[in-house]
Amino acid sequence: MELSKNYIPGEVETKWYQHWIDQGYFHSEPNNKPAYTVVIPPPNVTGVLHMGHCLNNTIQDILVRRARMQGMNPCWVPGTDHASIATEAKVVAMLRERGIAKSSLSRDEFLGYAWEWKEKYGGIILQQLRKMGCSLDWERTSFTMDPDYYETVIKVFVDLYNKGKIYRGKRMINWDVKAKTALSDEEVIHKEVNGKMYHIRYKLDMPGEEYITIATVRPETIFGDTAICVHPKDDRYKHLVGKHAFVPMINRRIPIIADDYIEIEFGTGALKVTPAHDVNDFNLGQKHGLEVIETMNDDGTMTDAAPMYLGKDRIEVRKIIATDLEASGNLVKIEDYVNQVGFSERTDAIVEPRLSLQWWVDMKQLAGPALEAVMSDEIQFHPAKFKNVYRHWMDNIKDWCISRQLWWGHRIPAWYDADGNVYVAENEAAVNAKYPETNGKTLTQDSDCLDTWFSSWLWPIEVFKGMSNPNNTEINYYYPTSTLVTAPEIIFFWVARMIMAGEEYMGKIPFKDVYFTGIVRDKQGRKMSKSLGNSPDLLGLIDQYGADAVRFGIMIASPAGNDLLFDESTLEQGRNFNSKLWNAAKLLKMWEPRISNEGTVPQDAAFAMDWFQAKLSATQIEVDEMLKTFRLSEALKTIYGLIWDDYCSWYLEWIKPGFEQAIHADVYNKSIEFYDSLLQLLHPFMPFITEELHHALKTQTQDLCVKEYEAIGKVDETVLNAGALLKNVISTLRDARNKNQIKPKDSIDLHIQSENNAAYQRIENILAKQVNAKSIAYTQASIGSSIVVALEKDKFYLVADQAIDTASLKENLLKDLEHQKGFLASVEKKLSNEKFVQNAKPEVIAIEQKKKADALARIQTIEESLAQL
RNA sequence: GGGAGCAUAGCUCAGUUGGUUUAGAGCAUCUCGUUUACACCGAGAGGGUCCGCGGUUCGAACCCGUGUGCUCCCA
């Protein structure tokens, strides 16, 4: 097979992906091999691929492909999440564009549009994963609202309700005024916002003109005030406790109470208490039996509690109320103030604390085993630092608000009669059966649906129908899954809850390892986001550089557990690596017509082969260890260096036949074999080009994608060291040539003075070729008018045609001498320290003594060289 | 306010229970070079007060304390 001048990724990628699919390599069925199961963190069904997905799925694919080549039975399950709030928001927006208001539709009509939308756009992200080369089992594609999955979610709700782990209650929740739904605590993003602190005085219900001044960042909520609270020990206000004051503008009379919750130093030390719109105020209100007055509607506009602002948005009111308060004489001052404000994760609306009747999961009942599983390392977190984060959240766990005032999702299986009694069962018939008193009564189903994560937490179980068809062959084989790869930001949303669900419903952990990826940021360290416009178009990048280069680029810059700063230059590096791989194969193929079986393998080529075999095995062991510990980026760097430097720059140069010379068949075949091993090692990271080259090298009986790794050979340390010495000698001599401005084309005569000539004789052909020496001779004495180079205990004399720059030579030697002397001094200092000799381990002392001997020898060599100049 | 983490070359990072030659890699930079795979290249080089201070130790990038600066999570 002839290789084109350059590697063109596009066609090759399409060709091989289709081939792999056609061969069914990615499809898994339970068999007698060990399972390696990965479930994809299901992306939002309406989503498109971004850099975060790229990183996350590349990592999963590396693990899965590696497992496949290790002879396991990998199963990587794709799928999407219905993403209740995000999808509903998109559908509402789409309808609005078409001039349809959600409020004008019935639930069923709306869901009709939503499904239509899902069918049309839902598959995009999965198609994009194919472009990246992900070896997902497409026959297993799941969706969190598939019929079986849907039923399972409902069953789980009913079950937890029956067990008393789900309840309905009126509590403070986070209200998204845009989506008009409740949110869980995890869906609220706290950001720092520059705001104002308003100091407002309330007239006291006392004779005369006396006031009490409070400080607030939310003046529009004064209409919901039902008390003013001060610290019982605050001398400024002690005398006012038990008295009353009037809310400005509406003149409602409220009590002044005392509670040590108040921070005396904060603001004016007097707090306005608004139980309907602040969690802390609500708790205070409960404690003191205060009235709750709601001032806000579900869309964020003011209620008739604030008659003068009725129907106006609370943000707008905050702007104008200052003027009105000033007019009424109640505004004392306004200060700049930075405070934390909660925003909806999905709609970015400012979240309003609101008192509301919702459904809750009692998390304390579920947390115990889930915490234990991680703390005992039954589930291992990588990096382990996330254990702390996890424990902290679990220790302070709060109940989970799971009802959402949305239509797109799993509808809550609760029914109400005319009196407001609640009945929970799978469906209305089940309600009637379970609660005979409901027969004949008109029941209405709860109109809310469940939080998306209430379905996602069953993902590793239900993609194998572990609940809709308990104990089936697949769940028993694939569960628990092997590795979960996900972002640390969803550790609470998803990871923790999956562990809870696994323990609750399978009695087993859902996965053994969790690998947390970093967050993809731009060059300036900003998180990539749509609004900043700093998220590159992934498909465009794949078109430009090829999928392998993109995978390489994102992995090489991706230290385990740290954020990665995405820089397109790493993709260039990946593309260059493609070229390097391609060209090395081209070189090998160029030799094919000149293969010869005559004679024996030349000594130098034999050495090169022995050395590379040792280097390959040593690196395979190293890479294996790195991958076992999830140090993927390091593993890729190591493979990159092995291919580029050791194979291409050293090995291939060492065995390269002279101009138009034959290559021995054994050398050729071994070189092809080595290269194939390198491709195999690299395959999980860069699947396309490696598969292509695997087949280009020679006729293969098997695709690389499913070729199993062979046992790693034993590492010959002696030859490994000999190779290292050779590389060192070559580099040192090349440096000497460079510094003496000997042109690459000009050859030299090399004289070696060593006590171990045999070591050099074995490799002298390589040496001659690599330092452009036309002769190599061995000598016992120094050679005049030559460039002298000292290395270890050996000396090298380079005889060139041109004049020698003695001055710079001397300078270099002196510099080296100084360094060696300094080093010797530090070693001697250590060895002459009695305490060191007494306390240090014997092997450490031996090392120090060897260092000393080596340094002395080197100093002698350098001094001898200097003497000759 | 509570908690966690980080600080090593211009940049991104390795550095395993403290001792493995006076700290390593990749990228970037500089010098030289188009020699029959590759300029998307080759050869070579330069570049570090391991954040500051104090301590433990025969010995500290590594352990302890403290200060500073960043990042993340939670409220």
PDB file of C-alpha atoms in Angstrom, chain A residues 428-525:
ATOM      1  CA  GLU A 428     -55.164   6.239  39.078  1.00  0.00           C
ATOM      2  CA  ALA A 429     -56.285   2.605  38.960  1.00  0.00           C
ATOM      3  CA  ALA A 430     -53.577   1.713  41.445  1.00  0.00           C
ATOM      4  CA  VAL A 431     -54.757   4.561  43.674  1.00  0.00           C
ATOM      5  CA  ASN A 432     -58.306   3.216  43.611  1.00  0.00           C
ATOM      6  CA  ALA A 433     -57.071  -0.268  44.412  1.00  0.00           C
ATOM      7  CA  LYS A 434     -54.843   0.859  47.226  1.00  0.00           C
ATOM      8  CA  TYR A 435     -57.179   3.436  48.731  1.00  0.00           C
ATOM      9  CA  PRO A 436     -60.759   2.077  48.470  1.00  0.00           C
ATOM     10  CA  GLU A 437     -62.152   5.330  49.833  1.00  0.00           C
ATOM     11  CA  THR A 438     -61.196   7.036  46.551  1.00  0.00           C
ATOM     12  CA  ASN A 439     -63.541   4.935  44.445  1.00  0.00           C
ATOM     13  CA  GLY A 440     -66.180   7.055  42.831  1.00  0.00           C
ATOM     14  CA  LYS A 441     -64.409  10.254  43.782  1.00  0.00           C
ATOM     15  CA  THR A 442     -63.025  12.654  41.199  1.00  0.00           C
ATOM     16  CA  LEU A 443     -59.257  12.675  41.491  1.00  0.00           C
ATOM     17  CA  THR A 444     -56.831  15.159  40.017  1.00  0.00           C
ATOM     18  CA  GLN A 445     -53.201  14.264  39.358  1.00  0.00           C
ATOM     19  CA  ASP A 446     -50.461  16.528  40.626  1.00  0.00           C
ATOM     20  CA  SER A 447     -49.538  18.745  37.689  1.00  0.00           C
ATOM     21  CA  ASP A 448     -45.850  18.980  38.570  1.00  0.00           C
ATOM     22  CA  CYS A 449     -43.068  16.827  37.265  1.00  0.00           C
ATOM     23  CA  LEU A 450     -39.892  15.566  38.854  1.00  0.00           C
ATOM     24  CA  ASP A 451     -36.439  17.089  38.947  1.00  0.00           C
ATOM     25  CA  THR A 452     -34.321  15.732  36.075  1.00  0.00           C
ATOM     26  CA  TRP A 453     -31.797  14.309  38.508  1.00  0.00           C
ATOM     27  CA  PHE A 454     -34.517  12.188  40.061  1.00  0.00           C
ATOM     28  CA  SER A 455     -34.323  10.128  36.873  1.00  0.00           C
ATOM     29  CA  SER A 456     -30.573  10.486  36.228  1.00  0.00           C
ATOM     30  CA  TRP A 457     -29.703   8.950  39.574  1.00  0.00           C
ATOM     31  CA  LEU A 458     -31.038   5.618  38.265  1.00  0.00           C
ATOM     32  CA  TRP A 459     -28.939   5.763  35.070  1.00  0.00           C
ATOM     33  CA  PRO A 460     -26.344   3.025  35.756  1.00  0.00           C
ATOM     34  CA  ILE A 461     -29.148   0.696  36.804  1.00  0.00           C
ATOM     35  CA  GLU A 462     -31.912   1.389  34.342  1.00  0.00           C
ATOM     36  CA  VAL A 463     -29.842   1.511  31.146  1.00  0.00           C
ATOM     37  CA  PHE A 464     -29.584  -2.251  31.806  1.00  0.00           C
ATOM     38  CA  LYS A 465     -33.253  -2.427  32.855  1.00  0.00           C
ATOM     39  CA  GLY A 466     -32.112  -3.292  36.324  1.00  0.00           C
ATOM     40  CA  MET A 467     -35.360  -2.045  37.815  1.00  0.00           C
ATOM     41  CA  SER A 468     -37.946  -2.509  35.099  1.00  0.00           C
ATOM     42  CA  ASN A 469     -36.700  -6.094  34.661  1.00  0.00           C
ATOM     43  CA  PRO A 470     -34.910  -6.950  37.892  1.00  0.00           C
ATOM     44  CA  ASN A 471     -32.184  -9.566  37.967  1.00  0.00           C
ATOM     45  CA  ASN A 472     -31.927  -9.841  34.211  1.00  0.00           C
ATOM     46  CA  THR A 473     -28.734 -11.249  32.653  1.00  0.00           C
ATOM     47  CA  GLU A 474     -27.421  -7.870  31.634  1.00  0.00           C
ATOM     48  CA  ILE A 475     -27.751  -6.049  34.926  1.00  0.00           C
ATOM     49  CA  ASN A 476     -26.138  -8.969  36.675  1.00  0.00           C
ATOM     50  CA  TYR A 477     -23.246  -8.941  34.232  1.00  0.00           C
ATOM     51  CA  TYR A 478     -22.642  -5.213  33.714  1.00  0.00           C
ATOM     52  CA  TYR A 479     -23.469  -3.832  37.158  1.00  0.00           C
ATOM     53  CA  PRO A 480     -21.676  -2.415  39.098  1.00  0.00           C
ATOM     54  CA  THR A 481     -20.104  -0.422  36.294  1.00  0.00           C
ATOM     55  CA  SER A 482     -16.370   0.074  36.225  1.00  0.00           C
ATOM     56  CA  THR A 483     -15.492   3.726  35.869  1.00  0.00           C
ATOM     57  CA  LEU A 484     -17.550   6.878  35.888  1.00  0.00           C
ATOM     58  CA  VAL A 485     -15.950   9.851  34.151  1.00  0.00           C
ATOM     59  CA  THR A 486     -17.547  13.150  35.019  1.00  0.00           C
ATOM     60  CA  ALA A 487     -17.066  16.775  35.982  1.00  0.00           C
ATOM     61  CA  PRO A 488     -16.587  17.700  39.642  1.00  0.00           C
ATOM     62  CA  GLU A 489     -19.387  20.243  39.384  1.00  0.00           C
ATOM     63  CA  ILE A 490     -21.995  17.486  39.347  1.00  0.00           C
ATOM     64  CA  ILE A 491     -20.612  15.551  42.283  1.00  0.00           C
ATOM     65  CA  PHE A 492     -23.753  16.405  44.320  1.00  0.00           C
ATOM     66  CA  PHE A 493     -26.298  16.612  41.529  1.00  0.00           C
ATOM     67  CA  TRP A 494     -25.461  13.223  40.181  1.00  0.00           C
ATOM     68  CA  VAL A 495     -22.545  11.234  41.573  1.00  0.00           C
ATOM     69  CA  ALA A 496     -23.682  11.269  45.191  1.00  0.00           C
ATOM     70  CA  ARG A 497     -27.283  10.522  44.289  1.00  0.00           C
ATOM     71  CA  MET A 498     -26.357   7.634  41.983  1.00  0.00           C
ATOM     72  CA  ILE A 499     -24.461   6.095  44.871  1.00  0.00           C
ATOM     73  CA  MET A 500     -27.547   6.500  47.063  1.00  0.00           C
ATOM     74  CA  ALA A 501     -29.819   4.959  44.445  1.00  0.00           C
ATOM     75  CA  GLY A 502     -27.369   2.127  43.870  1.00  0.00           C
ATOM     76  CA  GLU A 503     -27.263   1.310  47.551  1.00  0.00           C
ATOM     77  CA  GLU A 504     -31.034   1.670  47.932  1.00  0.00           C
ATOM     78  CA  TYR A 505     -32.137  -0.358  44.924  1.00  0.00           C
ATOM     79  CA  MET A 506     -29.283  -2.711  44.065  1.00  0.00           C
ATOM     80  CA  GLY A 507     -27.759  -2.993  47.500  1.00  0.00           C
ATOM     81  CA  LYS A 508     -24.483  -2.333  45.690  1.00  0.00           C
ATOM     82  CA  ILE A 509     -22.348   0.591  44.619  1.00  0.00           C
ATOM     83  CA  PRO A 510     -22.990   1.735  41.028  1.00  0.00           C
ATOM     84  CA  PHE A 511     -19.298   2.066  39.994  1.00  0.00           C
ATOM     85  CA  LYS A 512     -15.849   1.297  41.349  1.00  0.00           C
ATOM     86  CA  ASP A 513     -13.868   4.309  40.207  1.00  0.00           C
ATOM     87  CA  VAL A 514     -14.891   7.884  39.617  1.00  0.00           C
ATOM     88  CA  TYR A 515     -12.545   9.980  37.520  1.00  0.00           C
ATOM     89  CA  PHE A 516     -13.199  13.695  37.849  1.00  0.00           C
ATOM     90  CA  THR A 517     -12.076  15.709  34.863  1.00  0.00           C
ATOM     91  CA  GLY A 518     -11.077  19.320  35.087  1.00  0.00           C
ATOM     92  CA  ILE A 519     -13.048  22.211  33.722  1.00  0.00           C
ATOM     93  CA  VAL A 520     -12.091  23.378  30.259  1.00  0.00           C
ATOM     94  CA  ARG A 521     -11.084  27.024  30.364  1.00  0.00           C
ATOM     95  CA  ASP A 522      -9.790  29.389  27.748  1.00  0.00           C
ATOM     96  CA  LYS A 523      -6.226  30.674  27.575  1.00  0.00           C
ATOM     97  CA  GLN A 524      -7.032  33.431  30.074  1.00  0.00           C
ATOM     98  CA  GLY A 525      -8.418  30.897  32.508  1.00  0.00           C
TER      99      GLY A 525
END
